[in-house]
PDB file of C-alpha atoms in Angstrom:
ATOM      1  CA  MET A1015     135.064  88.384 122.307  1.00 91.00           C
ATOM      2  CA  LYS A1016     132.009  90.125 123.737  1.00 93.00           C
ATOM      3  CA  PRO A1017     129.383  87.690 125.161  1.00 94.00           C
ATOM      4  CA  ASN A1018     125.844  87.572 123.777  1.00 93.00           C
ATOM      5  CA  ILE A1019     123.070  89.267 125.766  1.00 93.00           C
ATOM      6  CA  LYS A1020     119.705  87.505 125.490  1.00 91.00           C
ATOM      7  CA  SER A1021     117.302  89.880 127.230  1.00 91.00           C
ATOM      8  CA  ALA A1022     116.817  92.746 129.651  1.00 93.00           C
ATOM      9  CA  ARG A1023     114.120  92.407 132.302  1.00 96.00           C
ATOM     10  CA  PRO A1024     113.430  95.448 134.445  1.00 97.00           C
ATOM     11  CA  PHE A1025     112.064  95.114 137.971  1.00 97.00           C
ATOM     12  CA  ILE A1026     108.861  97.078 138.585  1.00 97.00           C
ATOM     13  CA  GLY A1027     107.368  97.793 141.974  1.00 97.00           C
ATOM     14  CA  SER A1028     103.703  97.841 142.874  1.00 98.00           C
ATOM     15  CA  GLU A1029     101.627  99.620 145.464  1.00 97.00           C
ATOM     16  CA  ASN A1030      99.134  96.729 145.467  1.00 98.00           C
ATOM     17  CA  PHE A1031     100.616  93.568 143.959  1.00 98.00           C
ATOM     18  CA  GLU A1032      97.270  91.854 143.258  1.00 98.00           C
ATOM     19  CA  THR A1033      95.823  94.912 141.521  1.00 98.00           C
ATOM     20  CA  SER A1034      98.973  95.408 139.436  1.00 98.00           C
ATOM     21  CA  SER A1035      99.098  91.709 138.532  1.00 98.00           C
ATOM     22  CA  ARG A1036      95.488  91.814 137.345  1.00 98.00           C
ATOM     23  CA  PHE A1037      96.187  95.036 135.409  1.00 98.00           C
ATOM     24  CA  TYR A1038      99.136  93.548 133.529  1.00 98.00           C
ATOM     25  CA  ARG A1039      97.168  90.403 132.696  1.00 98.00           C
ATOM     26  CA  ASP A1040      94.312  92.596 131.419  1.00 98.00           C
ATOM     27  CA  LEU A1041      96.837  94.607 129.393  1.00 98.00           C
ATOM     28  CA  GLY A1042      97.874  91.406 127.599  1.00 98.00           C
ATOM     29  CA  PHE A1043     100.897  90.055 129.453  1.00 98.00           C
ATOM     30  CA  ASP A1044     101.114  86.445 130.599  1.00 98.00           C
ATOM     31  CA  GLU A1045     102.004  86.024 134.276  1.00 98.00           C
ATOM     32  CA  VAL A1046     104.470  83.453 135.565  1.00 98.00           C
ATOM     33  CA  PRO A1047     104.306  83.471 139.388  1.00 98.00           C
ATOM     34  CA  LEU A1048     107.802  82.918 140.793  1.00 98.00           C
ATOM     35  CA  SER A1049     107.197  83.348 144.525  1.00 98.00           C
ATOM     36  CA  PRO A1050     104.664  85.179 146.707  1.00 98.00           C
ATOM     37  CA  GLY A1051     104.673  88.810 145.648  1.00 98.00           C
ATOM     38  CA  PHE A1052     107.021  88.238 142.699  1.00 98.00           C
ATOM     39  CA  SER A1053     106.054  87.357 139.099  1.00 98.00           C
ATOM     40  CA  LEU A1054     107.488  87.424 135.629  1.00 98.00           C
ATOM     41  CA  PHE A1055     105.235  89.024 133.007  1.00 98.00           C
ATOM     42  CA  ARG A1056     105.798  88.170 129.326  1.00 98.00           C
ATOM     43  CA  TRP A1057     104.432  89.313 126.002  1.00 97.00           C
ATOM     44  CA  ASN A1058     106.295  87.685 123.122  1.00 94.00           C
ATOM     45  CA  GLU A1059     109.961  88.652 123.618  1.00 92.00           C
ATOM     46  CA  THR A1060     109.214  91.462 126.082  1.00 96.00           C
ATOM     47  CA  SER A1061     109.222  90.695 129.799  1.00 97.00           C
ATOM     48  CA  PHE A1062     109.616  92.283 133.213  1.00 98.00           C
ATOM     49  CA  TYR A1063     109.461  91.327 136.873  1.00 98.00           C
ATOM     50  CA  LEU A1064     106.683  92.679 139.078  1.00 98.00           C
ATOM     51  CA  GLN A1065     107.348  92.690 142.776  1.00 98.00           C
ATOM     52  CA  ASP A1066     105.361  93.484 145.886  1.00 98.00           C
ATOM     53  CA  ALA A1067     107.527  96.468 146.774  1.00 97.00           C
ATOM     54  CA  TYR A1068     106.499 100.092 146.875  1.00 97.00           C
ATOM     55  CA  VAL A1069     108.849 103.042 147.200  1.00 97.00           C
ATOM     56  CA  LYS A1070     107.005 106.124 145.991  1.00 95.00           C
ATOM     57  CA  ASP A1071     110.059 107.949 144.630  1.00 97.00           C
ATOM     58  CA  TRP A1072     111.149 104.821 142.742  1.00 96.00           C
ATOM     59  CA  ILE A1073     107.696 104.155 141.256  1.00 96.00           C
ATOM     60  CA  ASP A1074     107.165 107.823 140.368  1.00 94.00           C
ATOM     61  CA  ASN A1075     110.422 107.751 138.379  1.00 96.00           C
ATOM     62  CA  THR A1076     109.990 104.400 136.626  1.00 97.00           C
ATOM     63  CA  VAL A1077     109.543 104.826 132.879  1.00 97.00           C
ATOM     64  CA  ILE A1078     109.574 101.930 130.409  1.00 97.00           C
ATOM     65  CA  PHE A1079     109.607 102.135 126.625  1.00 97.00           C
ATOM     66  CA  VAL A1080     108.161  99.246 124.590  1.00 97.00           C
ATOM     67  CA  GLU A1081     108.514  99.256 120.831  1.00 96.00           C
ATOM     68  CA  THR A1082     105.356  98.382 118.881  1.00 97.00           C
ATOM     69  CA  GLU A1083     104.874  97.761 115.173  1.00 95.00           C
ATOM     70  CA  ASP A1084     101.991 100.247 114.933  1.00 97.00           C
ATOM     71  CA  ALA A1085     101.377 102.854 117.637  1.00 98.00           C
ATOM     72  CA  ASP A1086      97.931 103.753 116.272  1.00 98.00           C
ATOM     73  CA  ALA A1087      96.796 100.119 116.333  1.00 98.00           C
ATOM     74  CA  PHE A1088      98.219  99.717 119.830  1.00 98.00           C
ATOM     75  CA  TRP A1089      96.281 102.797 120.967  1.00 98.00           C
ATOM     76  CA  SER A1090      93.062 101.298 119.578  1.00 98.00           C
ATOM     77  CA  TYR A1091      93.857  98.064 121.405  1.00 98.00           C
ATOM     78  CA  LEU A1092      94.393  99.964 124.676  1.00 98.00           C
ATOM     79  CA  LEU A1093      91.057 101.753 124.321  1.00 98.00           C
ATOM     80  CA  SER A1094      89.268  98.455 123.685  1.00 98.00           C
ATOM     81  CA  LEU A1095      90.447  97.090 127.056  1.00 98.00           C
ATOM     82  CA  GLY A1096      88.519  99.595 129.194  1.00 97.00           C
ATOM     83  CA  LEU A1097      91.456  99.900 131.608  1.00 98.00           C
ATOM     84  CA  MET A1098      90.512 103.337 132.943  1.00 97.00           C
ATOM     85  CA  GLU A1099      87.057 102.033 133.825  1.00 97.00           C
ATOM     86  CA  LYS A1100      88.506  98.982 135.629  1.00 97.00           C
ATOM     87  CA  TYR A1101      91.328 100.711 137.534  1.00 98.00           C
ATOM     88  CA  ASP A1102      91.017 103.994 139.430  1.00 93.00           C
ATOM     89  CA  LYS A1103      94.583 105.253 139.005  1.00 94.00           C
ATOM     90  CA  VAL A1104      95.241 104.092 135.435  1.00 98.00           C
ATOM     91  CA  LYS A1105      95.681 106.801 132.807  1.00 98.00           C
ATOM     92  CA  LEU A1106      95.919 106.506 129.032  1.00 98.00           C
ATOM     93  CA  MET A1107      97.368 109.237 126.842  1.00 98.00           C
ATOM     94  CA  PRO A1108      96.789 109.144 123.071  1.00 98.00           C
ATOM     95  CA  VAL A1109      99.321 108.815 120.291  1.00 98.00           C
ATOM     96  CA  ARG A1110     101.519 111.785 119.685  1.00 98.00           C
ATOM     97  CA  ILE A1111     103.922 112.285 116.830  1.00 97.00           C
ATOM     98  CA  MET A1112     107.542 112.897 117.737  1.00 96.00           C
ATOM     99  CA  PRO A1113     110.520 113.631 115.454  1.00 96.00           C
ATOM    100  CA  TRP A1114     111.602 109.963 115.760  1.00 96.00           C
ATOM    101  CA  GLY A1115     108.195 108.242 115.566  1.00 97.00           C
ATOM    102  CA  LYS A1116     104.865 107.922 117.390  1.00 98.00           C
ATOM    103  CA  GLU A1117     103.984 106.881 120.930  1.00 98.00           C
ATOM    104  CA  CYS A1118     101.097 106.568 123.352  1.00 98.00           C
ATOM    105  CA  PHE A1119     101.263 106.236 127.110  1.00 98.00           C
ATOM    106  CA  VAL A1120      99.859 104.186 129.974  1.00 98.00           C
ATOM    107  CA  VAL A1121     100.220 104.898 133.671  1.00 98.00           C
ATOM    108  CA  ASP A1122      99.737 101.686 135.662  1.00 98.00           C
ATOM    109  CA  PRO A1123      97.802 101.436 138.970  1.00 98.00           C
ATOM    110  CA  SER A1124     100.948 102.272 140.968  1.00 97.00           C
ATOM    111  CA  GLY A1125     102.158 105.154 138.803  1.00 97.00           C
ATOM    112  CA  VAL A1126     104.682 103.436 136.488  1.00 98.00           C
ATOM    113  CA  LEU A1127     104.762 105.231 133.120  1.00 98.00           C
ATOM    114  CA  TRP A1128     104.832 103.052 130.005  1.00 98.00           C
ATOM    115  CA  HIS A1129     105.604 104.418 126.529  1.00 98.00           C
ATOM    116  CA  PHE A1130     104.381 102.267 123.634  1.00 98.00           C
ATOM    117  CA  GLY A1131     106.100 103.600 120.542  1.00 97.00           C
ATOM    118  CA  GLU A1132     106.745 103.031 116.873  1.00 97.00           C
ATOM    119  CA  PHE A1133     109.930 104.303 115.245  1.00 96.00           C
ATOM    120  CA  PHE A1134     109.830 105.882 111.810  1.00 95.00           C
ATOM    121  CA  LYS A1135     111.792 103.686 109.381  1.00 85.00           C
ATOM    122  CA  GLU A1136     114.583 106.228 109.025  1.00 74.00           C
ATOM    123  CA  ASN A1137     115.109 106.165 112.813  1.00 68.00           C
ATOM    124  CA  LEU A1138     115.447 102.391 113.264  1.00 64.00           C
TER     125      LEU A1138
END
């Protein structure tokens, strides 16, 4: 019998741990400090580990997809946070329609690319 998997938690690096921690709290995640330079960030059932580790090639190739219920509403939420005004390197890219659904994008202060997407019902 195959065992049950409860969650997947990626590890994300940061160029400046304090700046990235503040960014993810501002984005809406709750931080659980685990040790100096290492925290768990949670938002409902979604979570990841942020660590004080920076390898440019790793960060530049880190891409995370998070499923949302409504990509348009999530985009409005992102705009309301003023993240690009608070953080120099943060980028937001608006919703685009794909064959499978919709998604918008956030680049964090270190360069990690986040996709926030909504699947069309037929693609669930």
